[in-house]
Amino acid sequence: MSTQKIYNFMGFRKIAAACSVVLLIVSIGALAVNGLKFGLDFTGGSLVEIGYEQPADLNKIRDQLKDVGFEDAVVQTFGSPTDILIRLGQDHDPQLGDKVLSALQAGESQQLNLRRNEFVGAQVGEELREQGGLGMLLALFMIMVYVAFRFQIKFSVGAVAALAHDVLIVLGFFALFKLDFDLTVLAAVLAVIGYSLNDTIVVSDRIRENFRKVRKGTPLEVMNISLTQTLGRTLVTSLTTLLVLLALSVFGGEMIHGFATALLVGVFIGTYSSIYVAANVLIAMNICKEDLLPPEEKETEVDDRP
């Protein structure tokens, strides 16, 4: 008989539900009011890469570009402090790279060189935005089908509710703080879906197993036992992942800062949702032992006639 202490996770389910509702309202409100600040990958625009001989001062570059009329310039390092990537919401201009280079060279004693001058059309950006959204919806639908086949329809509703909860909060975070949303962030959101689903599947598997093993126990007690048993694995996985993402966010440079930030928020929220959101939905749908018992095999009639 196990002597493991059972934590009363479900005793806080109403508080957790209230927190989730507040976070979702704030996220949906931010998306409705601010919207997502789409990067050039989605809106279209020009991308210029400039090479410096010595580490560049990003604030100085931004000021130099503002002085010549490039108010909306996004300046970031690209791999190293001497490689500078500049994003501009400008119409296609083959000479734009040379104009940017001239503006920056005027205030520098070191020699600069133009390494790249590219343009992303608005139509391409619109197609990426539509296909990204459709891809996310398709992923959620396929996950619901998979979980329904592997477990039971109530588990699939809980899993998709948890994933939708995580995605909305991550998107709301970017809308609330007006952070750039580009293809790397979209990739991070899809990665959050995969991470959160994996956590939810582990918890769901233990819930199903305990519903079949624990003869006497209410659904709330079974949930608490299952969540306690998976707590160690959940915390170790989440903490190690968060440490790596924190290092990427701080030391990875501006190119992957949005990616790391989205994953940081997503992993934190995904860990919470796998404990509370999916389990809360199962309780709300009155999950019980009968839902998870294997179907009884029909007895075959034996013909005793000679």
XYZ file of C-alpha atoms in Angstrom:
306
model
C 0.000 0.000 0.000
C 1.443 3.362 -1.006
C 2.076 5.864 1.784
C 2.597 8.797 -0.571
C 0.962 11.972 0.649
C -1.963 12.929 -1.589
C -2.242 16.652 -2.335
C -5.690 18.197 -2.558
C -5.307 19.797 -5.988
C -9.035 19.728 -6.677
C -9.709 21.638 -3.472
C -8.470 24.725 -5.326
C -10.304 23.977 -8.573
C -12.774 26.876 -8.194
C -9.975 29.368 -7.521
C -8.052 27.976 -10.505
C -11.152 28.227 -12.699
C -11.630 31.864 -11.651
C -7.959 32.632 -12.451
C -8.320 31.006 -15.867
C -11.458 33.002 -16.620
C -9.716 36.263 -15.660
C -6.660 35.443 -17.793
C -8.853 34.536 -20.768
C -10.916 37.725 -20.453
C -7.747 39.851 -20.304
C -6.243 37.958 -23.271
C -9.343 38.192 -25.448
C -9.737 41.856 -24.500
C -6.114 42.593 -25.444
C -6.541 40.792 -28.749
C -9.754 42.719 -29.464
C -8.362 46.134 -28.496
C -4.674 45.945 -29.464
C -4.621 43.026 -31.864
C -1.372 41.248 -32.652
C 1.580 43.351 -33.740
C 2.481 41.305 -36.805
C 6.078 41.344 -37.963
C 7.259 41.758 -41.538
C 6.857 38.022 -42.111
C 3.096 38.661 -42.094
C 2.639 42.319 -43.062
C 5.281 42.579 -45.770
C 8.181 45.006 -45.908
C 11.930 45.230 -46.416
C 14.769 43.513 -44.617
C 18.315 44.914 -44.666
C 21.380 43.269 -43.140
C 24.419 45.420 -42.367
C 27.838 44.138 -41.319
C 29.945 46.100 -38.805
C 33.630 45.656 -38.042
C 33.055 46.198 -34.309
C 30.041 45.479 -32.048
C 27.264 47.909 -32.928
C 25.183 50.146 -30.655
C 21.536 49.303 -31.442
C 20.103 52.459 -29.846
C 22.474 54.619 -31.873
C 21.419 52.835 -35.070
C 17.743 53.378 -34.266
C 18.380 57.103 -33.707
C 20.334 57.385 -36.968
C 17.507 55.744 -38.907
C 14.870 57.970 -37.281
C 16.858 61.041 -38.283
C 16.547 60.076 -41.963
C 12.858 59.188 -41.805
C 12.805 55.465 -40.962
C 10.593 55.830 -37.903
C 9.296 52.243 -37.859
C 12.672 50.522 -38.157
C 13.129 47.352 -36.095
C 16.837 46.884 -35.325
C 18.309 43.707 -33.852
C 21.497 41.683 -33.847
C 21.676 38.697 -36.156
C 23.894 35.964 -34.750
C 26.656 38.261 -33.475
C 27.004 41.869 -32.214
C 28.562 42.888 -35.553
C 25.692 41.587 -37.710
C 22.700 43.933 -37.692
C 19.284 43.105 -39.102
C 16.970 46.020 -39.908
C 13.272 45.506 -40.681
C 11.385 48.300 -42.398
C 7.720 48.510 -43.310
C 8.598 50.135 -46.646
C 7.401 49.550 -50.184
C 9.713 47.642 -52.490
C 12.735 49.792 -53.312
C 15.848 48.161 -54.834
C 17.927 51.096 -53.542
C 16.649 50.905 -49.956
C 19.654 48.905 -48.735
C 22.048 51.506 -50.135
C 20.059 54.332 -48.505
C 20.174 52.621 -45.107
C 23.889 51.892 -45.506
C 24.619 55.539 -46.386
C 22.614 56.818 -43.406
C 24.474 54.555 -40.986
C 27.912 55.032 -42.552
C 27.658 58.811 -42.109
C 27.915 58.467 -38.344
C 30.571 55.738 -38.217
C 34.332 55.731 -38.563
C 34.419 51.971 -39.170
C 33.594 50.480 -42.567
C 30.099 49.047 -42.968
C 28.965 46.671 -45.694
C 25.562 45.738 -47.062
C 25.013 42.001 -46.830
C 21.357 41.617 -47.683
C 18.467 43.646 -49.077
C 15.233 41.669 -49.367
C 11.539 42.442 -49.720
C 8.560 40.412 -48.465
C 5.326 41.190 -50.286
C 2.143 41.891 -48.315
C 0.287 39.125 -50.181
C 2.872 36.576 -49.106
C 2.518 37.807 -45.528
C -1.283 37.505 -45.695
C -1.021 33.936 -46.986
C 1.379 33.050 -44.158
C -1.045 34.503 -41.603
C -4.024 32.575 -42.991
C -2.135 29.298 -43.379
C -0.667 29.620 -39.880
C -4.128 30.090 -38.369
C -5.586 27.204 -40.354
C -2.657 25.005 -39.360
C -3.306 25.761 -35.695
C -7.027 24.947 -35.979
C -6.272 21.723 -37.854
C -3.770 20.723 -35.158
C -6.393 21.249 -32.424
C -8.992 19.203 -34.355
C -6.620 16.293 -34.970
C -5.597 16.329 -31.308
C -9.254 16.104 -30.276
C -9.779 13.106 -32.582
C -6.618 11.387 -31.318
C -7.445 11.842 -27.625
C -11.050 10.699 -28.203
C -9.803 7.452 -29.778
C -7.062 6.868 -27.193
C -9.073 7.724 -24.097
C -12.666 8.904 -24.241
C -14.600 11.835 -25.683
C -14.641 13.697 -22.348
C -10.845 13.545 -22.218
C -10.629 14.976 -25.742
C -12.826 17.937 -24.767
C -10.643 18.533 -21.699
C -7.406 18.310 -23.696
C -8.586 20.721 -26.411
C -9.982 23.127 -23.794
C -6.570 23.156 -22.092
C -4.757 23.729 -25.406
C -7.125 26.505 -26.498
C -6.672 28.067 -23.042
C -2.865 28.010 -23.439
C -2.857 29.382 -26.996
C -5.242 32.241 -26.184
C -3.197 33.302 -23.156
C 0.086 33.257 -25.117
C -1.497 35.308 -27.933
C -3.081 37.632 -25.375
C 0.314 38.142 -23.698
C 1.811 39.297 -27.014
C -1.188 41.536 -27.719
C -1.212 43.041 -24.213
C 2.481 43.986 -24.257
C 2.490 44.783 -27.999
C 5.344 42.402 -28.775
C 6.228 41.522 -32.365
C 4.446 38.412 -33.627
C 6.417 36.784 -36.437
C 6.969 33.292 -37.825
C 9.291 32.302 -34.975
C 6.563 33.173 -32.447
C 3.996 31.211 -34.463
C 6.370 28.240 -34.382
C 6.653 28.683 -30.598
C 2.853 28.680 -30.224
C 2.654 25.395 -32.155
C 5.440 24.020 -29.942
C 3.408 25.044 -26.874
C 0.499 22.983 -28.216
C 2.767 19.947 -28.475
C 4.307 20.470 -25.039
C 0.988 21.043 -23.285
C -0.589 18.066 -25.047
C 2.232 15.771 -23.920
C 1.733 16.867 -20.311
C -2.046 16.450 -20.562
C -1.712 12.963 -22.081
C 0.536 11.818 -19.203
C -1.964 13.084 -16.617
C -4.948 11.655 -18.518
C -3.300 8.257 -18.767
C -2.806 8.158 -15.002
C -6.395 9.333 -14.378
C -7.762 6.538 -16.567
C -5.548 3.964 -14.855
C -6.607 5.067 -11.372
C -10.298 5.134 -12.226
C -9.932 1.443 -13.058
C -7.683 0.580 -10.078
C -9.176 2.586 -7.196
C -12.307 0.691 -6.188
C -13.575 3.147 -3.607
C -13.051 6.799 -4.300
C -14.904 9.798 -5.668
C -13.817 11.356 -8.982
C -12.234 14.212 -6.997
C -10.171 11.758 -4.952
C -9.064 9.901 -8.076
C -8.029 13.207 -9.677
C -5.985 14.150 -6.613
C -4.243 10.764 -6.556
C -3.438 10.963 -10.270
C -2.151 14.541 -10.148
C -0.017 13.774 -7.094
C 1.523 10.746 -8.804
C 2.479 12.774 -11.889
C 3.546 15.899 -9.972
C 7.235 14.958 -9.752
C 7.518 14.238 -13.457
C 5.611 17.428 -14.356
C 7.776 19.676 -12.160
C 11.094 18.198 -13.307
C 10.144 18.465 -16.995
C 8.768 21.986 -16.660
C 11.611 23.377 -14.544
C 14.365 22.015 -16.799
C 12.545 23.332 -19.871
C 12.007 26.755 -18.280
C 15.692 27.022 -17.325
C 16.758 26.363 -20.927
C 14.209 28.857 -22.265
C 15.268 31.481 -19.740
C 18.869 31.111 -20.905
C 17.752 31.447 -24.543
C 15.685 34.519 -23.727
C 18.542 36.274 -21.914
C 21.566 35.181 -23.969
C 20.079 34.050 -27.284
C 19.920 37.479 -28.902
C 17.000 39.446 -30.287
C 16.406 37.121 -33.238
C 14.981 34.372 -31.022
C 13.830 36.539 -28.124
C 10.181 36.388 -29.238
C 10.407 32.618 -29.740
C 11.866 32.085 -26.255
C 9.366 34.481 -24.640
C 6.376 32.710 -26.213
C 7.669 29.337 -25.051
C 8.380 30.640 -21.539
C 4.798 31.841 -21.169
C 3.427 28.751 -22.912
C 5.322 26.185 -20.824
C 4.349 27.920 -17.578
C 0.681 28.141 -18.555
C 0.757 24.651 -20.107
C 1.984 23.119 -16.840
C -0.803 24.873 -14.959
C -3.474 23.849 -17.497
C -2.462 20.174 -17.505
C -3.046 20.138 -13.725
C -6.178 22.244 -13.489
C -7.903 23.068 -16.784
C -8.154 19.560 -18.263
C -9.023 18.030 -14.866
C -11.591 20.771 -14.172
C -13.315 20.075 -17.483
C -13.467 16.352 -16.676
C -15.070 17.100 -13.292
C -17.533 19.510 -14.936
C -18.498 16.769 -17.416
C -19.098 14.318 -14.543
C -16.393 11.839 -15.445
C -16.902 8.533 -13.623
C -15.578 4.981 -13.447
C -18.243 3.704 -15.874
C -16.924 6.013 -18.616
C -13.555 4.282 -18.550
C -14.395 0.642 -17.987
C -13.423 -1.539 -20.966
C -16.409 -2.750 -22.974
C -17.708 -6.122 -21.856
C -17.159 -8.946 -24.285
C -20.325 -10.577 -25.480
C -20.587 -14.229 -24.600
C -20.743 -16.481 -27.598
C -23.457 -19.086 -27.664
C -22.245 -22.648 -27.798
C -24.223 -25.021 -29.961
C -24.553 -28.316 -27.966
C -26.506 -30.081 -30.688
C -24.828 -33.204 -32.044
